[in-house]
Amino acid sequence: MKFPYILKIIGAGLATIILGAIGSGVWEKLLSPGIKNLSELTTSTLSFLSQTYSDSIYMRAAYIETYSQVDQGAIMLFLMASVWLFVFALSSKTDNSLLSMLHRAITDQFKGWYGILFSSFLIILLLFLMATDTTVNEIKKYSVMNMEIVRPYIGKSEYLMLRSKYLRIKNKSDFNSFLNDLYDLSEKSNVEIKKHRVTTSTAH
Protein backbone atom coordinates (compact mmCIF):
# COMPACT_ATOMS: atom_id res chain seq x y z
CA MET A 1 0.00 0.00 0.00
CA LYS A 2 1.49 3.33 -1.09
CA PHE A 3 2.31 5.97 1.50
CA PRO A 4 0.16 8.75 -0.08
CA TYR A 5 -2.82 6.39 -0.03
CA ILE A 6 -2.20 5.66 3.65
CA LEU A 7 -2.12 9.40 4.33
CA LYS A 8 -5.45 9.81 2.55
CA ILE A 9 -7.01 7.08 4.68
CA ILE A 10 -5.64 8.62 7.89
CA GLY A 11 -6.81 12.08 6.82
CA ALA A 12 -10.27 10.80 5.97
CA GLY A 13 -10.44 9.05 9.34
CA LEU A 14 -9.43 12.21 11.20
CA ALA A 15 -11.92 14.27 9.20
CA THR A 16 -14.69 11.83 10.08
CA ILE A 17 -13.72 12.00 13.77
CA ILE A 18 -13.74 15.82 13.69
CA LEU A 19 -17.14 15.93 12.00
CA GLY A 20 -18.52 13.48 14.54
CA ALA A 21 -17.01 15.38 17.46
CA ILE A 22 -18.49 18.69 16.31
CA GLY A 23 -21.95 17.19 16.47
CA SER A 24 -21.48 15.60 19.88
CA GLY A 25 -20.53 16.51 23.44
CA VAL A 26 -16.88 15.72 22.70
CA TRP A 27 -16.54 19.09 20.93
CA GLU A 28 -17.68 21.09 23.93
CA LYS A 29 -15.62 19.10 26.44
CA LEU A 30 -12.34 18.58 24.61
CA LEU A 31 -11.90 20.11 21.17
CA SER A 32 -13.53 23.49 21.73
CA PRO A 33 -11.41 24.35 24.82
CA GLY A 34 -8.34 23.21 22.90
CA ILE A 35 -9.20 25.52 20.01
CA LYS A 36 -9.79 28.40 22.42
CA ASN A 37 -6.45 27.83 24.16
CA LEU A 38 -4.64 27.65 20.82
CA SER A 39 -6.40 30.83 19.69
CA GLU A 40 -5.47 32.59 22.92
CA LEU A 41 -1.81 31.59 22.52
CA THR A 42 -1.78 32.70 18.87
CA THR A 43 -3.40 36.09 19.50
CA SER A 44 -1.23 36.71 22.58
CA THR A 45 1.91 36.06 20.53
CA LEU A 46 0.76 38.24 17.64
CA SER A 47 -0.35 40.98 20.03
CA PHE A 48 3.09 40.95 21.64
CA LEU A 49 4.66 41.39 18.21
CA SER A 50 2.20 43.98 16.90
CA GLN A 51 0.42 46.68 18.89
CA THR A 52 -1.75 47.42 15.86
CA TYR A 53 -3.00 43.84 15.78
CA SER A 54 -3.67 43.92 19.52
CA ASP A 55 -5.68 47.14 19.21
CA SER A 56 -7.66 45.75 16.28
CA ILE A 57 -8.92 42.84 18.40
CA TYR A 58 -10.36 45.14 21.06
CA MET A 59 -11.82 47.54 18.50
CA ARG A 60 -13.57 44.66 16.73
CA ALA A 61 -14.82 43.32 20.05
CA ALA A 62 -16.39 46.70 20.84
CA TYR A 63 -18.89 46.24 18.01
CA ILE A 64 -21.61 44.46 19.96
CA GLU A 65 -23.94 44.49 16.95
CA THR A 66 -21.66 41.99 15.19
CA TYR A 67 -21.61 39.62 18.15
CA SER A 68 -22.29 36.01 17.22
CA GLN A 69 -22.32 32.90 19.37
CA VAL A 70 -21.34 30.72 16.41
CA ASP A 71 -18.13 28.83 17.14
CA GLN A 72 -15.75 29.99 14.41
CA GLY A 73 -13.25 27.25 15.20
CA ALA A 74 -15.89 24.58 14.70
CA ILE A 75 -16.96 26.08 11.39
CA MET A 76 -13.41 26.21 10.02
CA LEU A 77 -12.59 22.68 11.17
CA PHE A 78 -15.87 21.48 9.69
CA LEU A 79 -15.05 23.17 6.39
CA MET A 80 -11.51 21.73 6.24
CA ALA A 81 -12.74 18.24 7.13
CA SER A 82 -15.53 18.45 4.55
CA VAL A 83 -13.12 19.48 1.78
CA TRP A 84 -10.76 16.64 2.69
CA LEU A 85 -13.60 14.09 2.65
CA PHE A 86 -14.85 15.46 -0.68
CA VAL A 87 -11.43 15.07 -2.33
CA PHE A 88 -11.00 11.61 -0.77
CA ALA A 89 -14.43 10.57 -2.04
CA LEU A 90 -13.55 11.76 -5.55
CA SER A 91 -10.39 9.64 -5.54
CA SER A 92 -12.43 6.51 -4.88
CA LYS A 93 -14.58 6.93 -8.01
CA THR A 94 -12.03 5.92 -10.63
CA ASP A 95 -14.74 4.26 -12.72
CA ASN A 96 -16.44 7.60 -13.38
CA SER A 97 -14.47 9.59 -15.95
CA LEU A 98 -16.03 12.94 -15.03
CA LEU A 99 -15.34 12.59 -11.29
CA SER A 100 -11.89 11.19 -12.01
CA MET A 101 -11.08 14.23 -14.16
CA LEU A 102 -12.38 16.55 -11.42
CA HIS A 103 -10.16 14.81 -8.84
CA ARG A 104 -7.09 15.12 -11.07
CA ALA A 105 -7.87 18.76 -11.80
CA ILE A 106 -7.96 19.50 -8.06
CA THR A 107 -4.98 17.44 -6.91
CA ASP A 108 -2.67 18.23 -9.85
CA GLN A 109 -2.66 21.88 -8.79
CA PHE A 110 -1.19 21.07 -5.39
CA LYS A 111 1.76 18.78 -6.00
CA GLY A 112 5.42 19.25 -5.12
CA TRP A 113 6.80 22.29 -3.34
CA TYR A 114 4.05 24.51 -4.70
CA GLY A 115 1.44 22.33 -3.05
CA ILE A 116 3.40 22.23 0.21
CA LEU A 117 3.88 26.01 0.30
CA PHE A 118 0.28 26.74 -0.67
CA SER A 119 -1.09 24.29 1.89
CA SER A 120 1.18 25.72 4.60
CA PHE A 121 0.06 29.25 3.76
CA LEU A 122 -3.59 28.17 3.84
CA ILE A 123 -3.17 26.48 7.23
CA ILE A 124 -1.46 29.56 8.69
CA LEU A 125 -4.14 31.84 7.25
CA LEU A 126 -6.97 29.68 8.62
CA LEU A 127 -5.26 29.52 12.02
CA PHE A 128 -4.86 33.31 12.05
CA LEU A 129 -8.50 33.94 11.09
CA MET A 130 -9.80 31.32 13.50
CA ALA A 131 -7.67 32.60 16.39
CA THR A 132 -8.65 36.23 15.81
CA ASP A 133 -12.38 35.54 15.46
CA THR A 134 -12.41 33.19 18.45
CA THR A 135 -10.65 35.74 20.69
CA VAL A 136 -12.87 38.62 19.55
CA ASN A 137 -16.03 36.61 20.19
CA GLU A 138 -14.78 35.45 23.59
CA ILE A 139 -14.23 39.07 24.65
CA LYS A 140 -17.69 40.03 23.37
CA LYS A 141 -19.34 37.04 25.00
CA TYR A 142 -17.78 37.74 28.38
CA SER A 143 -18.49 41.48 28.28
CA VAL A 144 -22.08 41.32 27.03
CA MET A 145 -23.04 38.48 29.36
CA ASN A 146 -21.66 40.15 32.48
CA MET A 147 -23.09 43.56 31.63
CA GLU A 148 -26.48 41.87 31.43
CA ILE A 149 -25.87 40.05 34.73
CA VAL A 150 -25.26 43.28 36.67
CA ARG A 151 -27.78 45.35 34.70
CA PRO A 152 -30.83 44.80 36.98
CA TYR A 153 -28.80 45.74 40.08
CA ILE A 154 -26.99 48.91 38.98
CA GLY A 155 -29.77 51.01 37.45
CA LYS A 156 -30.31 52.27 33.92
CA SER A 157 -27.90 55.21 34.14
CA GLU A 158 -24.94 53.15 35.40
CA TYR A 159 -25.66 50.44 32.84
CA LEU A 160 -25.75 52.89 29.93
CA MET A 161 -22.47 54.48 31.04
CA LEU A 162 -20.87 51.03 31.32
CA ARG A 163 -22.16 50.06 27.87
CA SER A 164 -20.97 53.36 26.42
CA LYS A 165 -17.51 52.77 27.83
CA TYR A 166 -17.42 49.32 26.29
CA LEU A 167 -18.46 50.64 22.87
CA ARG A 168 -15.59 53.18 23.01
CA ILE A 169 -12.89 50.56 23.61
CA LYS A 170 -9.87 51.07 21.34
CA ASN A 171 -7.16 48.95 22.97
CA LYS A 172 -6.32 46.62 25.85
CA SER A 173 -5.92 49.51 28.29
CA ASP A 174 -9.48 50.64 27.55
CA PHE A 175 -10.73 47.09 28.02
CA ASN A 176 -8.99 46.77 31.38
CA SER A 177 -10.54 50.08 32.46
CA PHE A 178 -13.95 48.73 31.43
CA LEU A 179 -13.29 45.56 33.45
CA ASN A 180 -12.38 47.62 36.52
CA ASP A 181 -15.70 49.47 36.30
CA LEU A 182 -17.57 46.22 35.75
CA TYR A 183 -15.92 44.57 38.77
CA ASP A 184 -16.53 47.63 40.96
CA LEU A 185 -20.22 47.72 40.05
CA SER A 186 -20.61 43.99 40.66
CA GLU A 187 -18.96 44.28 44.09
CA LYS A 188 -21.09 47.27 45.11
CA SER A 189 -24.22 45.40 44.04
CA ASN A 190 -23.10 42.13 45.68
CA VAL A 191 -23.38 40.34 42.34
CA GLU A 192 -20.67 37.74 41.80
CA ILE A 193 -19.14 37.47 38.34
CA LYS A 194 -16.10 35.59 37.11
CA LYS A 195 -12.95 37.54 36.39
CA HIS A 196 -11.84 37.65 32.77
CA ARG A 197 -9.04 35.09 32.68
CA VAL A 198 -7.01 36.70 29.90
CA THR A 199 -6.65 40.05 31.64
CA THR A 200 -7.16 39.16 35.31
CA SER A 201 -3.50 39.82 36.11
CA THR A 202 -3.57 43.33 34.64
CA ALA A 203 -7.09 44.35 35.52
CA HIS A 204 -8.71 45.06 38.88
Coordinates of C-alpha atoms in Angstrom, one line a residue:
M1 CA 0.0 0.0 0.0
K2 CA 1.5 3.3 -1.1
F3 CA 2.3 6.0 1.5
P4 CA 0.2 8.7 -0.1
Y5 CA -2.8 6.4 0.0
I6 CA -2.2 5.7 3.7
L7 CA -2.1 9.4 4.3
K8 CA -5.4 9.8 2.5
I9 CA -7.0 7.1 4.7
I10 CA -5.6 8.6 7.9
G11 CA -6.8 12.1 6.8
A12 CA -10.3 10.8 6.0
G13 CA -10.4 9.0 9.3
L14 CA -9.4 12.2 11.2
A15 CA -11.9 14.3 9.2
T16 CA -14.7 11.8 10.1
I17 CA -13.7 12.0 13.8
I18 CA -13.7 15.8 13.7
L19 CA -17.1 15.9 12.0
G20 CA -18.5 13.5 14.5
A21 CA -17.0 15.4 17.5
I22 CA -18.5 18.7 16.3
G23 CA -22.0 17.2 16.5
S24 CA -21.5 15.6 19.9
G25 CA -20.5 16.5 23.4
V26 CA -16.9 15.7 22.7
W27 CA -16.5 19.1 20.9
E28 CA -17.7 21.1 23.9
K29 CA -15.6 19.1 26.4
L30 CA -12.3 18.6 24.6
L31 CA -11.9 20.1 21.2
S32 CA -13.5 23.5 21.7
P33 CA -11.4 24.4 24.8
G34 CA -8.3 23.2 22.9
I35 CA -9.2 25.5 20.0
K36 CA -9.8 28.4 22.4
N37 CA -6.4 27.8 24.2
L38 CA -4.6 27.7 20.8
S39 CA -6.4 30.8 19.7
E40 CA -5.5 32.6 22.9
L41 CA -1.8 31.6 22.5
T42 CA -1.8 32.7 18.9
T43 CA -3.4 36.1 19.5
S44 CA -1.2 36.7 22.6
T45 CA 1.9 36.1 20.5
L46 CA 0.8 38.2 17.6
S47 CA -0.4 41.0 20.0
F48 CA 3.1 40.9 21.6
L49 CA 4.7 41.4 18.2
S50 CA 2.2 44.0 16.9
Q51 CA 0.4 46.7 18.9
T52 CA -1.7 47.4 15.9
Y53 CA -3.0 43.8 15.8
S54 CA -3.7 43.9 19.5
D55 CA -5.7 47.1 19.2
S56 CA -7.7 45.7 16.3
I57 CA -8.9 42.8 18.4
Y58 CA -10.4 45.1 21.1
M59 CA -11.8 47.5 18.5
R60 CA -13.6 44.7 16.7
A61 CA -14.8 43.3 20.1
A62 CA -16.4 46.7 20.8
Y63 CA -18.9 46.2 18.0
I64 CA -21.6 44.5 20.0
E65 CA -23.9 44.5 17.0
T66 CA -21.7 42.0 15.2
Y67 CA -21.6 39.6 18.2
S68 CA -22.3 36.0 17.2
Q69 CA -22.3 32.9 19.4
V70 CA -21.3 30.7 16.4
D71 CA -18.1 28.8 17.1
Q72 CA -15.8 30.0 14.4
G73 CA -13.3 27.3 15.2
A74 CA -15.9 24.6 14.7
I75 CA -17.0 26.1 11.4
M76 CA -13.4 26.2 10.0
L77 CA -12.6 22.7 11.2
F78 CA -15.9 21.5 9.7
L79 CA -15.0 23.2 6.4
M80 CA -11.5 21.7 6.2
A81 CA -12.7 18.2 7.1
S82 CA -15.5 18.4 4.5
V83 CA -13.1 19.5 1.8
W84 CA -10.8 16.6 2.7
L85 CA -13.6 14.1 2.7
F86 CA -14.8 15.5 -0.7
V87 CA -11.4 15.1 -2.3
F88 CA -11.0 11.6 -0.8
A89 CA -14.4 10.6 -2.0
L90 CA -13.6 11.8 -5.5
S91 CA -10.4 9.6 -5.5
S92 CA -12.4 6.5 -4.9
K93 CA -14.6 6.9 -8.0
T94 CA -12.0 5.9 -10.6
D95 CA -14.7 4.3 -12.7
N96 CA -16.4 7.6 -13.4
S97 CA -14.5 9.6 -16.0
L98 CA -16.0 12.9 -15.0
L99 CA -15.3 12.6 -11.3
S100 CA -11.9 11.2 -12.0
M101 CA -11.1 14.2 -14.2
L102 CA -12.4 16.5 -11.4
H103 CA -10.2 14.8 -8.8
R104 CA -7.1 15.1 -11.1
A105 CA -7.9 18.8 -11.8
I106 CA -8.0 19.5 -8.1
T107 CA -5.0 17.4 -6.9
D108 CA -2.7 18.2 -9.9
Q109 CA -2.7 21.9 -8.8
F110 CA -1.2 21.1 -5.4
K111 CA 1.8 18.8 -6.0
G112 CA 5.4 19.3 -5.1
W113 CA 6.8 22.3 -3.3
Y114 CA 4.1 24.5 -4.7
G115 CA 1.4 22.3 -3.0
I116 CA 3.4 22.2 0.2
L117 CA 3.9 26.0 0.3
F118 CA 0.3 26.7 -0.7
S119 CA -1.1 24.3 1.9
S120 CA 1.2 25.7 4.6
F121 CA 0.1 29.3 3.8
L122 CA -3.6 28.2 3.8
I123 CA -3.2 26.5 7.2
I124 CA -1.5 29.6 8.7
L125 CA -4.1 31.8 7.3
L126 CA -7.0 29.7 8.6
L127 CA -5.3 29.5 12.0
F128 CA -4.9 33.3 12.0
L129 CA -8.5 33.9 11.1
M130 CA -9.8 31.3 13.5
A131 CA -7.7 32.6 16.4
T132 CA -8.7 36.2 15.8
D133 CA -12.4 35.5 15.5
T134 CA -12.4 33.2 18.5
T135 CA -10.7 35.7 20.7
V136 CA -12.9 38.6 19.6
N137 CA -16.0 36.6 20.2
E138 CA -14.8 35.5 23.6
I139 CA -14.2 39.1 24.7
K140 CA -17.7 40.0 23.4
K141 CA -19.3 37.0 25.0
Y142 CA -17.8 37.7 28.4
S143 CA -18.5 41.5 28.3
V144 CA -22.1 41.3 27.0
M145 CA -23.0 38.5 29.4
N146 CA -21.7 40.2 32.5
M147 CA -23.1 43.6 31.6
E148 CA -26.5 41.9 31.4
I149 CA -25.9 40.0 34.7
V150 CA -25.3 43.3 36.7
R151 CA -27.8 45.3 34.7
P152 CA -30.8 44.8 37.0
Y153 CA -28.8 45.7 40.1
I154 CA -27.0 48.9 39.0
G155 CA -29.8 51.0 37.4
K156 CA -30.3 52.3 33.9
S157 CA -27.9 55.2 34.1
E158 CA -24.9 53.1 35.4
Y159 CA -25.7 50.4 32.8
L160 CA -25.8 52.9 29.9
M161 CA -22.5 54.5 31.0
L162 CA -20.9 51.0 31.3
R163 CA -22.2 50.1 27.9
S164 CA -21.0 53.4 26.4
K165 CA -17.5 52.8 27.8
Y166 CA -17.4 49.3 26.3
L167 CA -18.5 50.6 22.9
R168 CA -15.6 53.2 23.0
I169 CA -12.9 50.6 23.6
K170 CA -9.9 51.1 21.3
N171 CA -7.2 48.9 23.0
K172 CA -6.3 46.6 25.9
S173 CA -5.9 49.5 28.3
D174 CA -9.5 50.6 27.6
F175 CA -10.7 47.1 28.0
N176 CA -9.0 46.8 31.4
S177 CA -10.5 50.1 32.5
F178 CA -14.0 48.7 31.4
L179 CA -13.3 45.6 33.4
N180 CA -12.4 47.6 36.5
D181 CA -15.7 49.5 36.3
L182 CA -17.6 46.2 35.7
Y183 CA -15.9 44.6 38.8
D184 CA -16.5 47.6 41.0
L185 CA -20.2 47.7 40.1
S186 CA -20.6 44.0 40.7
E187 CA -19.0 44.3 44.1
K188 CA -21.1 47.3 45.1
S189 CA -24.2 45.4 44.0
N190 CA -23.1 42.1 45.7
V191 CA -23.4 40.3 42.3
E192 CA -20.7 37.7 41.8
I193 CA -19.1 37.5 38.3
K194 CA -16.1 35.6 37.1
K195 CA -12.9 37.5 36.4
H196 CA -11.8 37.6 32.8
R197 CA -9.0 35.1 32.7
V198 CA -7.0 36.7 29.9
T199 CA -6.7 40.1 31.6
T200 CA -7.2 39.2 35.3
S201 CA -3.5 39.8 36.1
T202 CA -3.6 43.3 34.6
A203 CA -7.1 44.3 35.5
H204 CA -8.7 45.1 38.9

